[in-house]
């Protein structure tokens, strides 16, 4: 017997499962597989943050249920970060909510915003959780294609008015996963004006806010005029502080949206362990120099990969943010065929663009959370494979 709801059968099978199976097979045969598919930093959590967690573990008062919206210390640290980094004022009481990772908050925001049959505007390609969370809430995803010609920004004016009338939420993500696209504040100004015109709340996923290169600083949507009237922004400790396994994030901005999300959460989870929240507050309030050091390493890897790809005629733009490269699949392959071929022929895992939606066709994603030696090795294998192709 198979036991599950109709909702579950709507969720497409995990796109990576066939690639993961193949990868396991090759490894069993003793092949040294290089995985460029992993979206998890290869750096450790800075020691001062780990030590803060250890210290907080010794306090018995920290073993209790946390307060529902998160400990005040962390909410205040986040509001101070927004003032310092973006010049945005937040009320730590009503405009900041602590999450068990931003993925948790993004997923729970959907049932907080929509009723069955209502539409959510979601980027394609985009982070997989958006679409599945919409489906689990019996909502209808309306995909906004992200195209190279528009620098992977959605064409808002192309969305039919009938869709806009049914839409109860718009999701955005810059610096973007998987496209590595970035925007300037002018884009968010436009989004906020558009959202207000059609009364569509906006949620901006800002997981890569601090992973930026050269002099680029990623803008917060809350810097746009009047954004707090209609938008929230999701932040995460995972990528900036190399804390993916800790499960700690936050959402800031529009009070009414945050209040609705809190209702879902208060009836689902009871917040994150207090010592983790204390360590996260400490992460924000202590020295940040390792962030630019990590970014310099990502940048060095990125330039190396772009060079290797260019050598074999694969085009990819140089990102200003995120730790991904979004590269074009060579002629003659679909995204999936290309990813399968690379794994089969040279033992290199890349993520096919279609793992992030139909709009990812024609692309593949490389993660820069791998050492430069391994990236170079992967590049060399690719080069020799290309040589055999052209013979
Ligand atoms: C990694 C990632 C997240 C999830 O972050 P957590 O805070 O670890 O849940 C959210 N959005 C995007 C686009 C990501 O890449």
Short mmCIF file of C-alpha atoms and ligand atoms in Angstrom, two decimals:
data_model
loop_
_atom_site.label_atom_id
_atom_site.label_comp_id
_atom_site.label_asym_id
_atom_site.label_seq_id
_atom_site.Cartn_x
_atom_site.Cartn_y
_atom_site.Cartn_z
CA UNK A 1 0.00 0.00 0.00
CA UNK A 2 1.05 3.55 -0.67
CA UNK A 3 -0.08 6.02 1.93
CA UNK A 4 -0.04 9.69 1.08
CA UNK A 5 -2.20 12.66 0.23
CA UNK A 6 -2.86 13.88 -3.31
CA UNK A 7 -0.74 16.88 -2.43
CA UNK A 8 2.31 14.66 -1.96
CA UNK A 9 1.87 12.99 -5.34
CA UNK A 10 2.02 16.46 -6.95
CA UNK A 11 5.55 16.96 -5.70
CA UNK A 12 7.87 15.91 -8.52
CA UNK A 13 10.50 13.28 -7.71
CA UNK A 14 13.73 14.70 -6.41
CA UNK A 15 15.62 15.74 -9.55
CA UNK A 16 18.97 14.81 -8.14
CA UNK A 17 17.99 11.25 -7.28
CA UNK A 18 19.11 9.70 -10.58
CA UNK A 19 22.34 11.69 -10.51
CA UNK A 20 22.96 10.72 -6.89
CA UNK A 21 22.40 7.06 -7.76
CA UNK A 22 24.87 7.26 -10.63
CA UNK A 23 27.35 9.09 -8.41
CA UNK A 24 27.15 6.32 -5.79
CA UNK A 25 27.69 3.67 -8.49
CA UNK A 26 30.79 5.40 -9.82
CA UNK A 27 32.20 5.86 -6.33
CA UNK A 28 31.68 2.17 -5.62
CA UNK A 29 33.75 1.42 -8.70
CA UNK A 30 36.53 3.48 -7.15
CA UNK A 31 36.10 6.52 -9.42
CA UNK A 32 37.09 9.83 -7.85
CA UNK A 33 33.90 11.84 -8.36
CA UNK A 34 34.19 15.64 -8.10
CA UNK A 35 30.90 17.09 -6.85
CA UNK A 36 30.26 20.65 -8.03
CA UNK A 37 26.59 20.34 -7.17
CA UNK A 38 26.70 21.03 -3.43
CA UNK A 39 25.29 24.36 -2.26
CA UNK A 40 26.89 24.22 1.17
CA UNK A 41 29.98 26.30 2.11
CA UNK A 42 33.15 24.23 2.57
CA UNK A 43 34.37 26.67 5.26
CA UNK A 44 33.85 26.04 8.99
CA UNK A 45 31.74 28.19 11.28
CA UNK A 46 34.14 30.78 12.77
CA UNK A 47 35.53 29.53 16.08
CA UNK A 48 34.32 32.48 18.16
CA UNK A 49 30.72 31.61 17.19
CA UNK A 50 31.20 27.93 18.02
CA UNK A 51 32.73 28.88 21.38
CA UNK A 52 29.79 31.14 22.17
CA UNK A 53 27.43 28.20 21.60
CA UNK A 54 29.51 26.01 23.94
CA UNK A 55 29.41 28.70 26.62
CA UNK A 56 25.64 29.09 26.34
CA UNK A 57 25.19 25.33 26.67
CA UNK A 58 26.36 25.58 30.28
CA UNK A 59 23.46 27.81 31.32
CA UNK A 60 20.45 25.73 32.49
CA UNK A 61 18.07 28.64 31.79
CA UNK A 62 18.87 28.17 28.11
CA UNK A 63 17.35 24.69 28.05
CA UNK A 64 13.76 26.03 28.25
CA UNK A 65 11.30 26.65 25.45
CA UNK A 66 12.33 29.85 23.70
CA UNK A 67 9.87 32.73 23.26
CA UNK A 68 7.82 32.23 20.09
CA UNK A 69 9.18 35.12 18.05
CA UNK A 70 12.82 34.57 19.06
CA UNK A 71 15.00 35.89 21.87
CA UNK A 72 15.05 39.72 22.12
CA UNK A 73 18.86 39.76 21.95
CA UNK A 74 18.86 38.22 18.48
CA UNK A 75 15.96 40.32 17.19
CA UNK A 76 17.78 43.45 18.37
CA UNK A 77 21.08 42.29 16.80
CA UNK A 78 19.26 41.83 13.48
CA UNK A 79 17.63 45.27 13.66
CA UNK A 80 21.05 46.79 14.40
CA UNK A 81 22.55 44.93 11.46
CA UNK A 82 19.85 46.37 9.17
CA UNK A 83 20.52 49.90 10.44
CA UNK A 84 24.29 49.52 10.03
CA UNK A 85 24.31 47.69 6.70
CA UNK A 86 21.27 49.08 4.88
CA UNK A 87 20.21 52.20 6.79
CA UNK A 88 16.84 50.51 7.44
CA UNK A 89 15.02 50.95 10.77
CA UNK A 90 13.20 47.90 12.13
CA UNK A 91 11.08 47.48 15.22
CA UNK A 92 12.68 44.41 16.84
CA UNK A 93 9.35 43.55 18.47
CA UNK A 94 7.02 43.48 15.45
CA UNK A 95 9.19 43.62 12.34
CA UNK A 96 11.68 40.82 13.08
CA UNK A 97 10.87 37.11 13.48
CA UNK A 98 13.41 34.36 14.14
CA UNK A 99 13.21 31.24 11.95
CA UNK A 100 14.59 27.70 12.05
CA UNK A 101 16.55 28.51 8.89
CA UNK A 102 15.11 30.71 6.17
CA UNK A 103 13.82 27.68 4.25
CA UNK A 104 11.45 26.94 7.13
CA UNK A 105 10.14 30.50 7.03
CA UNK A 106 9.78 30.61 3.25
CA UNK A 107 7.84 27.34 3.25
CA UNK A 108 5.54 28.44 6.08
CA UNK A 109 4.95 31.88 4.58
CA UNK A 110 2.98 30.33 1.71
CA UNK A 111 0.07 28.92 3.80
CA UNK A 112 0.19 32.14 5.80
CA UNK A 113 -0.43 34.23 2.65
CA UNK A 114 -2.61 32.14 0.33
CA UNK A 115 -5.78 30.09 0.32
CA UNK A 116 -6.23 27.03 -1.93
CA UNK A 117 -6.37 27.96 -5.62
CA UNK A 118 -4.65 31.30 -5.17
CA UNK A 119 -1.62 32.24 -7.20
CA UNK A 120 1.98 32.80 -6.15
CA UNK A 121 4.37 34.47 -8.60
CA UNK A 122 7.62 32.57 -8.47
CA UNK A 123 10.92 32.87 -10.38
CA UNK A 124 11.87 30.19 -12.92
CA UNK A 125 14.59 29.01 -12.52
CA UNK A 126 14.37 29.31 -8.75
CA UNK A 127 15.04 27.66 -5.41
CA UNK A 128 13.00 24.44 -5.42
CA UNK A 129 11.29 25.06 -2.08
CA UNK A 130 9.21 27.92 -3.56
CA UNK A 131 7.31 25.71 -5.95
CA UNK A 132 6.85 22.73 -3.64
CA UNK A 133 5.67 24.93 -0.75
CA UNK A 134 3.07 26.46 -3.07
CA UNK A 135 1.91 22.99 -4.11
CA UNK A 136 1.76 21.76 -0.50
CA UNK A 137 -0.52 24.71 0.28
CA UNK A 138 -2.76 23.82 -2.70
CA UNK A 139 -1.75 27.05 -4.35
CA UNK A 140 -1.03 27.68 -7.99
CA UNK A 141 2.52 28.64 -8.96
CA UNK A 142 2.75 31.17 -11.78
CA UNK A 143 6.31 31.11 -13.01
CA UNK A 144 8.10 34.32 -13.94
CA UNK A 145 10.78 33.35 -16.48
CA UNK A 146 14.24 34.73 -15.70
CA UNK A 147 16.05 35.31 -18.98
CA UNK A 148 19.60 36.26 -19.82
CA UNK A 149 18.40 39.15 -22.03
CA UNK A 150 16.86 40.78 -18.93
CA UNK A 151 19.80 39.92 -16.67
CA UNK A 152 17.70 37.18 -15.06
CA UNK A 153 15.13 39.63 -13.74
CA UNK A 154 11.40 38.92 -14.21
CA UNK A 155 9.51 40.95 -16.78
CA UNK A 156 6.78 42.25 -14.49
CA UNK A 157 4.78 43.88 -17.28
CA UNK A 158 4.50 40.53 -19.09
CA UNK A 159 2.41 39.00 -16.29
CA UNK A 160 -1.24 38.87 -17.44
CA UNK A 161 -3.63 41.13 -15.50
CA UNK A 162 -5.90 38.17 -14.78
CA UNK A 163 -2.99 36.46 -13.02
CA UNK A 164 -2.12 39.62 -11.10
CA UNK A 165 -5.69 39.78 -9.80
CA UNK A 166 -5.40 36.26 -8.35
CA UNK A 167 -1.83 36.61 -7.08
CA UNK A 168 -1.43 36.79 -3.32
CA UNK A 169 2.38 36.71 -3.13
CA UNK A 170 5.48 37.33 -5.23
CA UNK A 171 8.80 35.60 -4.50
CA UNK A 172 12.18 37.04 -5.50
CA UNK A 173 15.81 36.09 -4.79
CA UNK A 174 18.90 38.28 -5.41
CA UNK A 175 21.83 37.47 -5.35
CA UNK A 176 20.10 34.57 -7.01
CA UNK A 177 20.30 30.84 -6.70
CA UNK A 178 20.84 29.31 -9.25
CA UNK A 179 21.39 32.22 -11.67
CA UNK A 180 23.93 34.17 -9.55
CA UNK A 181 22.13 37.28 -10.83
CA UNK A 182 22.26 40.49 -8.82
CA UNK A 183 20.19 43.67 -8.92
CA UNK A 184 20.48 47.31 -7.95
CA UNK A 185 18.10 49.23 -5.73
CA UNK A 186 16.29 50.67 -8.78
CA UNK A 187 14.93 47.18 -9.51
CA UNK A 188 13.46 46.88 -6.00
CA UNK A 189 11.95 50.38 -6.30
CA UNK A 190 10.15 49.19 -9.43
CA UNK A 191 9.06 45.95 -7.76
CA UNK A 192 7.61 47.80 -4.75
CA UNK A 193 5.69 50.25 -6.94
CA UNK A 194 4.34 47.38 -9.04
CA UNK A 195 3.41 45.34 -5.95
CA UNK A 196 1.56 48.29 -4.44
CA UNK A 197 -0.33 48.95 -7.65
CA UNK A 198 -1.65 45.38 -7.73
CA UNK A 199 -1.70 44.84 -3.94
CA UNK A 200 0.61 41.80 -4.10
CA UNK A 201 2.83 41.22 -1.05
CA UNK A 202 6.47 40.46 -1.89
CA UNK A 203 8.91 38.13 -0.15
CA UNK A 204 12.57 38.60 -1.00
CA UNK A 205 14.92 35.68 -0.26
CA UNK A 206 18.22 37.31 0.71
CA UNK A 207 20.19 34.17 1.65
CA UNK A 208 23.32 35.42 -0.17
CA UNK A 209 23.15 39.03 1.07
CA UNK A 210 26.80 39.15 2.17
CA UNK A 211 28.33 36.86 -0.47
CA UNK A 212 29.31 39.59 -2.93
CA UNK A 213 32.42 40.49 -4.90
CA UNK A 214 34.59 43.50 -5.64
CA UNK A 215 32.76 46.67 -4.66
CA UNK A 216 29.26 45.39 -5.20
CA UNK A 217 26.94 45.54 -2.19
CA UNK A 218 23.67 43.69 -2.53
CA UNK A 219 20.71 46.00 -1.79
CA UNK A 220 17.93 45.03 0.62
CA UNK A 221 14.41 45.31 -0.77
CA UNK A 222 13.59 47.23 2.42
CA UNK A 223 15.78 50.10 1.18
CA UNK A 224 13.16 50.79 -1.50
CA UNK A 225 10.72 53.60 -0.72
CA UNK A 226 7.67 52.27 1.14
CA UNK A 227 8.84 48.64 0.98
CA UNK A 228 7.74 47.86 4.52
CA UNK A 229 4.14 48.48 3.44
CA UNK A 230 4.20 45.43 1.18
CA UNK A 231 7.39 43.37 1.54
CA UNK A 232 9.35 41.07 3.80
CA UNK A 233 12.92 39.89 3.43
CA UNK A 234 14.32 36.51 4.52
CA UNK A 235 17.84 36.36 5.94
CA UNK A 236 19.99 33.42 6.87
CA UNK A 237 23.10 32.65 8.89
CA UNK A 238 23.75 29.58 6.73
CA UNK A 239 25.81 31.01 3.91
CA UNK A 240 27.33 34.18 5.46
CA UNK A 241 28.54 32.48 8.63
CA UNK A 242 28.96 28.93 7.29
CA UNK A 243 26.21 27.74 9.64
CA UNK A 244 24.01 25.64 7.32
CA UNK A 245 23.52 22.83 9.84
CA UNK A 246 22.66 25.16 12.73
CA UNK A 247 19.24 26.01 11.26
CA UNK A 248 18.88 29.66 12.10
CA UNK A 249 17.45 32.49 10.00
CA UNK A 250 15.04 35.41 10.20
CA UNK A 251 12.42 37.42 8.36
CA UNK A 252 12.11 41.20 8.57
CA UNK A 253 9.77 43.88 7.23
CA UNK A 254 6.00 44.06 6.85
CA UNK A 255 4.27 43.49 10.20
CA UNK A 256 1.10 42.00 8.89
CA UNK A 257 2.93 39.36 6.84
CA UNK A 258 5.21 38.57 9.78
CA UNK A 259 2.21 38.26 12.10
CA UNK A 260 0.52 35.79 9.73
CA UNK A 261 3.71 33.73 9.41
CA UNK A 262 4.01 33.71 13.22
CA UNK A 263 0.54 32.16 13.47
CA UNK A 264 1.61 29.24 11.25
CA UNK A 265 4.86 28.86 13.17
CA UNK A 266 3.35 29.12 16.64
CA UNK A 267 1.16 26.19 15.72
CA UNK A 268 3.94 24.16 14.12
CA UNK A 269 7.25 24.68 15.88
CA UNK A 270 8.33 26.39 19.06
CA UNK A 271 11.39 28.24 17.81
CA UNK A 272 15.08 27.45 17.73
CA UNK A 273 17.19 26.30 20.72
CA UNK A 274 18.20 29.37 22.78
CA UNK A 275 22.00 28.71 22.71
CA UNK A 276 21.87 28.69 18.89
CA UNK A 277 19.98 31.99 18.93
CA UNK A 278 22.53 33.48 21.38
CA UNK A 279 25.43 32.35 19.19
CA UNK A 280 23.71 33.85 16.13
CA UNK A 281 23.29 37.20 17.93
CA UNK A 282 26.97 37.04 18.80
CA UNK A 283 27.84 36.26 15.15
CA UNK A 284 26.14 39.50 14.05
CA UNK A 285 27.63 41.63 16.80
CA UNK A 286 31.24 40.39 16.64
CA UNK A 287 33.95 40.90 14.04
CA UNK A 288 32.98 40.26 10.42
CA UNK A 289 36.35 40.27 8.65
CA UNK A 290 36.18 36.56 7.79
CA UNK A 291 33.23 37.31 5.48
CA UNK A 292 35.39 39.28 3.08
CA UNK A 293 38.16 36.70 3.43
CA UNK A 294 35.74 33.92 2.43
CA UNK A 295 34.43 36.06 -0.43
CA UNK A 296 37.99 36.55 -1.70
CA UNK A 297 38.38 32.77 -1.83
CA UNK A 298 35.07 32.34 -3.68
CA UNK A 299 36.15 35.07 -6.10
CA UNK A 300 39.49 33.37 -6.83
CA UNK A 301 37.70 30.07 -7.49
CA UNK A 302 35.12 31.83 -9.63
CA UNK A 303 37.71 33.47 -11.88
CA UNK A 304 39.49 30.14 -12.28
CA UNK A 305 36.30 28.33 -13.26
CA UNK A 306 35.27 31.06 -15.71
CA UNK A 307 38.72 30.81 -17.30
CA UNK A 308 38.51 27.01 -17.57
CA UNK A 309 35.00 27.22 -19.06
CA UNK A 310 36.05 29.89 -21.57
CA UNK A 311 38.95 27.67 -22.66
CA UNK A 312 36.47 25.07 -23.89
CA UNK A 313 34.03 27.60 -25.30
CA UNK A 314 31.38 27.50 -22.55
CA UNK A 315 29.89 30.88 -21.78
CA UNK A 316 29.14 32.06 -18.23
CA UNK A 317 28.71 35.58 -16.86
CA UNK A 318 30.96 36.77 -14.02
CA UNK A 319 28.71 37.01 -10.95
CA UNK A 320 28.67 39.90 -8.47
CA UNK A 321 27.16 37.69 -5.80
CA UNK A 322 26.27 34.16 -4.54
CA UNK A 323 28.71 31.25 -4.78
CA UNK A 324 27.38 29.82 -8.03
CA UNK A 325 28.27 29.97 -11.69
CA UNK A 326 25.35 29.71 -14.09
CA UNK A 327 26.83 28.45 -17.32
CA UNK A 328 25.38 27.73 -20.74
CA UNK A 329 25.09 24.11 -21.86
CA UNK A 330 26.93 23.48 -25.15
CA UNK A 331 24.95 22.90 -28.35
CA UNK A 332 23.54 19.43 -28.82
CA UNK A 333 22.67 18.62 -25.20
CA UNK A 334 19.74 19.29 -22.92
CA UNK A 335 20.72 20.41 -19.39
CA UNK A 336 20.02 16.96 -18.05
CA UNK A 337 21.90 15.14 -20.82
CA UNK A 338 24.90 17.37 -20.30
CA UNK A 339 24.97 16.79 -16.53
CA UNK A 340 24.60 13.04 -17.05
CA UNK A 341 27.33 13.00 -19.70
CA UNK A 342 29.80 14.87 -17.48
CA UNK A 343 29.19 12.48 -14.65
CA UNK A 344 29.45 9.40 -16.85
CA UNK A 345 32.44 10.49 -18.91
CA UNK A 346 34.60 12.45 -16.50
CA UNK A 347 33.15 11.88 -13.01
CA UNK A 348 32.12 15.50 -12.45
CA UNK A 349 28.76 16.38 -10.89
CA UNK A 350 27.12 19.64 -11.99
CA UNK A 351 23.49 20.57 -11.38
CA UNK A 352 21.30 20.60 -14.50
CA UNK A 353 19.48 23.91 -14.89
CA UNK A 354 16.13 22.13 -15.10
CA UNK A 355 16.53 21.03 -11.47
CA UNK A 356 15.38 24.60 -10.73
CA UNK A 357 12.44 24.67 -13.16
CA UNK A 358 11.85 24.54 -16.90
CA UNK A 359 13.35 28.01 -17.20
CA UNK A 360 16.72 26.47 -16.33
CA UNK A 361 16.87 24.54 -19.62
CA UNK A 362 20.07 25.37 -21.49
CA UNK A 363 22.07 25.98 -18.32
CA UNK A 364 23.99 24.13 -15.63
CA UNK A 365 25.06 25.30 -12.17
CA UNK A 366 28.52 24.99 -10.67
CA UNK A 367 28.96 25.55 -6.95
CA UNK A 368 32.12 27.30 -5.79
CA UNK A 369 32.09 25.59 -2.39
CA UNK A 370 34.90 23.28 -3.57
CA UNK A 371 38.67 23.82 -3.26
CA UNK A 372 40.51 25.42 -6.17
CA UNK A 373 42.57 22.24 -6.65
CA UNK A 374 39.42 20.20 -7.19
CA UNK A 375 37.94 22.86 -9.48
CA UNK A 376 41.11 22.82 -11.59
CA UNK A 377 41.05 19.02 -11.68
CA UNK A 378 37.41 19.10 -12.83
CA UNK A 379 38.32 21.69 -15.48
CA UNK A 380 41.18 19.55 -16.79
CA UNK A 381 38.94 16.50 -17.05
CA UNK A 382 36.39 18.56 -18.97
CA UNK A 383 39.06 19.86 -21.33
CA UNK A 384 40.34 16.40 -22.17
CA UNK A 385 36.78 15.17 -22.73
CA UNK A 386 36.22 18.05 -25.15
CA UNK A 387 39.40 17.15 -27.01
CA UNK A 388 38.12 13.61 -27.58
CA UNK A 389 34.80 15.06 -28.82
CA UNK A 390 36.43 17.25 -31.45
CA UNK A 391 38.67 14.44 -32.75
C1 LIG B 1 20.52 28.03 0.99
C2 LIG B 1 19.32 28.77 0.58
C3 LIG B 1 18.26 29.01 1.45
C4 LIG B 1 18.12 28.28 2.77
O1 LIG B 1 18.81 28.78 3.78
P1 LIG B 1 18.58 28.24 5.25
O2 LIG B 1 18.61 29.47 6.06
O3 LIG B 1 19.74 27.33 5.51
O4 LIG B 1 17.29 27.53 5.35
C5 LIG B 1 17.21 29.81 1.06
N1 LIG B 1 17.19 30.33 -0.17
C6 LIG B 1 18.17 30.10 -1.06
C7 LIG B 1 18.06 30.68 -2.41
C8 LIG B 1 19.25 29.30 -0.72
O5 LIG B 1 20.19 29.03 -1.63
#
